[in-house]
JSON list of C-alpha atoms in Angstrom, two decimals:
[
{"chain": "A", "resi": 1, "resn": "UNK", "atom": "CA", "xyz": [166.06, 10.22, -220.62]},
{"chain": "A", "resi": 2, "resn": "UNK", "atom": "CA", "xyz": [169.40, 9.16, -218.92]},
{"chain": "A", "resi": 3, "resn": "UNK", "atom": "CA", "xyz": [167.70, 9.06, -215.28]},
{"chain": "A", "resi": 4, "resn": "UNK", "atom": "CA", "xyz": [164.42, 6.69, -216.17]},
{"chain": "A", "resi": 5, "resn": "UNK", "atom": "CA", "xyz": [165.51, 3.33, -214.96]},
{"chain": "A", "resi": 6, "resn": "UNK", "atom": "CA", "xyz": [163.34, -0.23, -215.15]},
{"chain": "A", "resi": 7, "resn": "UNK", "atom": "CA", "xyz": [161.50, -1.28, -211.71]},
{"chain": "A", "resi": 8, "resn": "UNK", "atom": "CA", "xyz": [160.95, -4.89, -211.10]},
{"chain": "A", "resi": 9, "resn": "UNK", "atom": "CA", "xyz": [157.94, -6.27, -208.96]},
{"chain": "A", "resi": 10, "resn": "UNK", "atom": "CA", "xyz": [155.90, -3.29, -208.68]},
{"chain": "A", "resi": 11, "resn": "UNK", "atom": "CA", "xyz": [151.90, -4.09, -208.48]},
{"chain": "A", "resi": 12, "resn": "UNK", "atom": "CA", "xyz": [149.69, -2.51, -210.82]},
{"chain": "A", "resi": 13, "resn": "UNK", "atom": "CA", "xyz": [146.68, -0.61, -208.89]},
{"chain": "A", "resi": 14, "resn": "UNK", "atom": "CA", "xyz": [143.21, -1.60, -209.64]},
{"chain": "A", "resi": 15, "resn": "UNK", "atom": "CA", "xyz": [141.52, 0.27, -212.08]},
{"chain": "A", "resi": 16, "resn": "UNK", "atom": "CA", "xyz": [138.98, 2.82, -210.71]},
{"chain": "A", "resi": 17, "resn": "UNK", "atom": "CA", "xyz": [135.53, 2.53, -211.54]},
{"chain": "A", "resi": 18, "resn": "UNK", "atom": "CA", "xyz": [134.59, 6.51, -213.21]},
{"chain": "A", "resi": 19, "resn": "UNK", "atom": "CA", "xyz": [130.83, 7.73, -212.56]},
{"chain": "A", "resi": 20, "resn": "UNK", "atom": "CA", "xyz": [129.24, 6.33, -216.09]},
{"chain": "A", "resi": 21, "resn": "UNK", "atom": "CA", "xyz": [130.22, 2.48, -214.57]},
{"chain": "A", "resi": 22, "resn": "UNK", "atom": "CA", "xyz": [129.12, 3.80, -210.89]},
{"chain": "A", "resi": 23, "resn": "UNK", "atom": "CA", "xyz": [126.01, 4.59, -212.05]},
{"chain": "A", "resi": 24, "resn": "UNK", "atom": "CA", "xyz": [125.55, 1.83, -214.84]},
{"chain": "A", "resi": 25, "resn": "UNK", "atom": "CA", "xyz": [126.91, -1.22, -212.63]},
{"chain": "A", "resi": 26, "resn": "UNK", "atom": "CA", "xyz": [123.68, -1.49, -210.57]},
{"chain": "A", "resi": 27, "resn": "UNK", "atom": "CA", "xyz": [121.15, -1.38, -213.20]},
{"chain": "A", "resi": 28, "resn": "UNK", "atom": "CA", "xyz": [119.07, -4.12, -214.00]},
{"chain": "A", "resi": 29, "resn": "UNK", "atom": "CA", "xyz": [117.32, -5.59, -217.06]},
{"chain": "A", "resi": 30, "resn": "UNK", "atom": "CA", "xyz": [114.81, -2.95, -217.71]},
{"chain": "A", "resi": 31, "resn": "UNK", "atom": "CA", "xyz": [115.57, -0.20, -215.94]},
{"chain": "A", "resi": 32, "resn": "UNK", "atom": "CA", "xyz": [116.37, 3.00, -217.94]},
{"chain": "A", "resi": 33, "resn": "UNK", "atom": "CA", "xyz": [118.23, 6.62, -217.44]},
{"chain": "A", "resi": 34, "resn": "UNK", "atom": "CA", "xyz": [116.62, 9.45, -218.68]},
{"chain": "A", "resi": 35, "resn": "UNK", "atom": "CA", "xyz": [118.41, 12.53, -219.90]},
{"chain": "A", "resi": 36, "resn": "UNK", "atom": "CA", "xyz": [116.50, 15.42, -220.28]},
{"chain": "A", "resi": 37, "resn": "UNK", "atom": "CA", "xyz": [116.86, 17.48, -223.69]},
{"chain": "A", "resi": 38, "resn": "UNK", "atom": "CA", "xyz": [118.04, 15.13, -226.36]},
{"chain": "A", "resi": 39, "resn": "UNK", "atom": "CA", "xyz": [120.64, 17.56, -228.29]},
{"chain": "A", "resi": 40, "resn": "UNK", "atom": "CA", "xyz": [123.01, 18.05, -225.70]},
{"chain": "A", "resi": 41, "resn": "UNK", "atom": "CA", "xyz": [123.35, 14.98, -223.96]},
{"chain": "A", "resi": 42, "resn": "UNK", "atom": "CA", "xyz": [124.89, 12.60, -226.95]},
{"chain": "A", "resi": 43, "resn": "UNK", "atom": "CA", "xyz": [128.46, 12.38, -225.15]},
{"chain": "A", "resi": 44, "resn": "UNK", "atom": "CA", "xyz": [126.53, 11.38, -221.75]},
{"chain": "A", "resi": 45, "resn": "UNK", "atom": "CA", "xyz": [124.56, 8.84, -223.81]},
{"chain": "A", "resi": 46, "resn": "UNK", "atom": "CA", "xyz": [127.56, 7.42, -225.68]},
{"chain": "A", "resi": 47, "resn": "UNK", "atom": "CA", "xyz": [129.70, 7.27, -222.23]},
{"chain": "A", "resi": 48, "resn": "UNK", "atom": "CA", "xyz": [126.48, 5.33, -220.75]},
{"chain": "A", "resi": 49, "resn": "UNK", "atom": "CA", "xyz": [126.49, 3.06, -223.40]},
{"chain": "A", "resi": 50, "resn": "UNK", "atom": "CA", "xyz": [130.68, 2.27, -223.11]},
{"chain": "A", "resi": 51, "resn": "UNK", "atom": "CA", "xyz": [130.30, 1.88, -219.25]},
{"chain": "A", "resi": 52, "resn": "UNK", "atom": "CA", "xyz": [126.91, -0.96, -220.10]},
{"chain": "A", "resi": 53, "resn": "UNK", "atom": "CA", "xyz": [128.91, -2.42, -222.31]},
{"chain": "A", "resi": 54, "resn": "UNK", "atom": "CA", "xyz": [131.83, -2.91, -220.33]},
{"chain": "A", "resi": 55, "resn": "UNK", "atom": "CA", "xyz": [130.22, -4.38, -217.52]},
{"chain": "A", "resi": 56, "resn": "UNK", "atom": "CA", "xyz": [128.74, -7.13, -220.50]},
{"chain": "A", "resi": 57, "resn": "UNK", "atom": "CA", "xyz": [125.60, -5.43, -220.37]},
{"chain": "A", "resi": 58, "resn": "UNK", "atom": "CA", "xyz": [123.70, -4.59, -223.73]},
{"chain": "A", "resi": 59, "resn": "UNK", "atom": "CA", "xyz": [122.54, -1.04, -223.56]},
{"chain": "A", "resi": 60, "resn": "UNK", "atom": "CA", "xyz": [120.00, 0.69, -225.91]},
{"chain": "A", "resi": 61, "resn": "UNK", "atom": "CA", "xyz": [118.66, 4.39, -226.05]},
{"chain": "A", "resi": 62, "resn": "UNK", "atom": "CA", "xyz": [116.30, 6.02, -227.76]},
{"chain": "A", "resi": 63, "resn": "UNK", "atom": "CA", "xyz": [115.81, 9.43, -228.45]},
{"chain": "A", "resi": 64, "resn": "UNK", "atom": "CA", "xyz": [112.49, 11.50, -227.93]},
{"chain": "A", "resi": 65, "resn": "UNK", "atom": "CA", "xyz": [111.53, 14.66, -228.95]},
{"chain": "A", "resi": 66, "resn": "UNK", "atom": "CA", "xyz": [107.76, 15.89, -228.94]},
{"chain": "A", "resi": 67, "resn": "UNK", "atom": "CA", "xyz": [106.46, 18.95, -227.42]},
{"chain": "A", "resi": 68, "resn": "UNK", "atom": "CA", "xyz": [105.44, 16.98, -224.62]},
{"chain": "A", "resi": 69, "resn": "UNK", "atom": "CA", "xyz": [108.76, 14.95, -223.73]},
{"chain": "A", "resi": 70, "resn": "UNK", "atom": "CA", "xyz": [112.81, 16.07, -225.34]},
{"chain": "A", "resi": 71, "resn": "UNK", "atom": "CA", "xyz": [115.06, 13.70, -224.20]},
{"chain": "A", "resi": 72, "resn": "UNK", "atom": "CA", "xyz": [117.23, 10.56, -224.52]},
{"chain": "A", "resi": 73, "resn": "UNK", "atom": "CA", "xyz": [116.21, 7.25, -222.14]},
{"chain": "A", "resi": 74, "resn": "UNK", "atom": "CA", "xyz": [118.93, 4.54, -221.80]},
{"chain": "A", "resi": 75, "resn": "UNK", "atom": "CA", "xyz": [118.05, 1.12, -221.22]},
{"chain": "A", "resi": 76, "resn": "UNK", "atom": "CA", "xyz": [119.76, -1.69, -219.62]},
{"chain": "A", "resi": 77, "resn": "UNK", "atom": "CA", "xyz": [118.44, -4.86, -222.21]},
{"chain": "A", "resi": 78, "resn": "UNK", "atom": "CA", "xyz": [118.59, -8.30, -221.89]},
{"chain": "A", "resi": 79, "resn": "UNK", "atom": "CA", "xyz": [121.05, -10.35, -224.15]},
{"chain": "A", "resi": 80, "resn": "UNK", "atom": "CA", "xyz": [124.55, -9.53, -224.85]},
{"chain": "A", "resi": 81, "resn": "UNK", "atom": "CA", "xyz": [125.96, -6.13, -225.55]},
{"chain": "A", "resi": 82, "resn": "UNK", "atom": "CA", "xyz": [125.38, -5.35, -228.76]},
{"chain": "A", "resi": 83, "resn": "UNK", "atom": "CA", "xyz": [128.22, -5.35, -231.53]},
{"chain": "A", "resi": 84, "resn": "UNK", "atom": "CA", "xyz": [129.58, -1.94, -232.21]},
{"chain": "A", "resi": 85, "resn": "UNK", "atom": "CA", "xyz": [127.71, -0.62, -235.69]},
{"chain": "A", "resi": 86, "resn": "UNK", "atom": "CA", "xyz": [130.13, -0.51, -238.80]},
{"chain": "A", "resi": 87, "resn": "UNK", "atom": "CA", "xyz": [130.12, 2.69, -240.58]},
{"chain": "A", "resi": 88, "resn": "UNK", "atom": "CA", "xyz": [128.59, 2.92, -244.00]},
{"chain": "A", "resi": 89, "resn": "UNK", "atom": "CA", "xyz": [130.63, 2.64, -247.45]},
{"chain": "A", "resi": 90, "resn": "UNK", "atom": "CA", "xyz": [130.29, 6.10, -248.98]},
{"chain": "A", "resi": 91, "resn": "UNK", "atom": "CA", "xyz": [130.15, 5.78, -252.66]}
]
């Protein structure tokens, strides 16, 4: 710990953009990502969701699973992103 010393005037980088805001930052109201097979894409949908909402965008996604169609669409809504939900009181 002797050896770390305090720099003065040194720029912070720009933050890069990761793949979930790549992909996100273009969307417009309405369009949608679909994820196919709803189990095993939660973390994908959740990381969607944080890059909408850091762009101000509200995001919302449903989940569908018939024999016909097992996935998870995202949508890019219209409005402000949407609070995050408060857990529920056990008890």
């Amino acid at each position: 710990m002797n050896d770390l010393k305090i720099d003065k005037g040194i720029p912070i980088p720009d933050q890069k953009e990761n793949k979930w805001v790549r992909l996100v930052k273009p969307m417009k109201v309405g369009d949608s990502i679909w994820l196919e097979g709803a189990r095993q894409y939660h973390s994908e949908v959740n990381a969607i969701r944080i890059a909408g909402r850091s762009l101000g965008y509200r995001m919302i996604s449903r989940t569908f699973e018939t024999p016909d169609c097992n996935g998870i669409r995202v949508w890019r809504a219209e409005g402000p992103p949407l609070p995050p939900m408060k857990k529920k009181k056990e008890g």
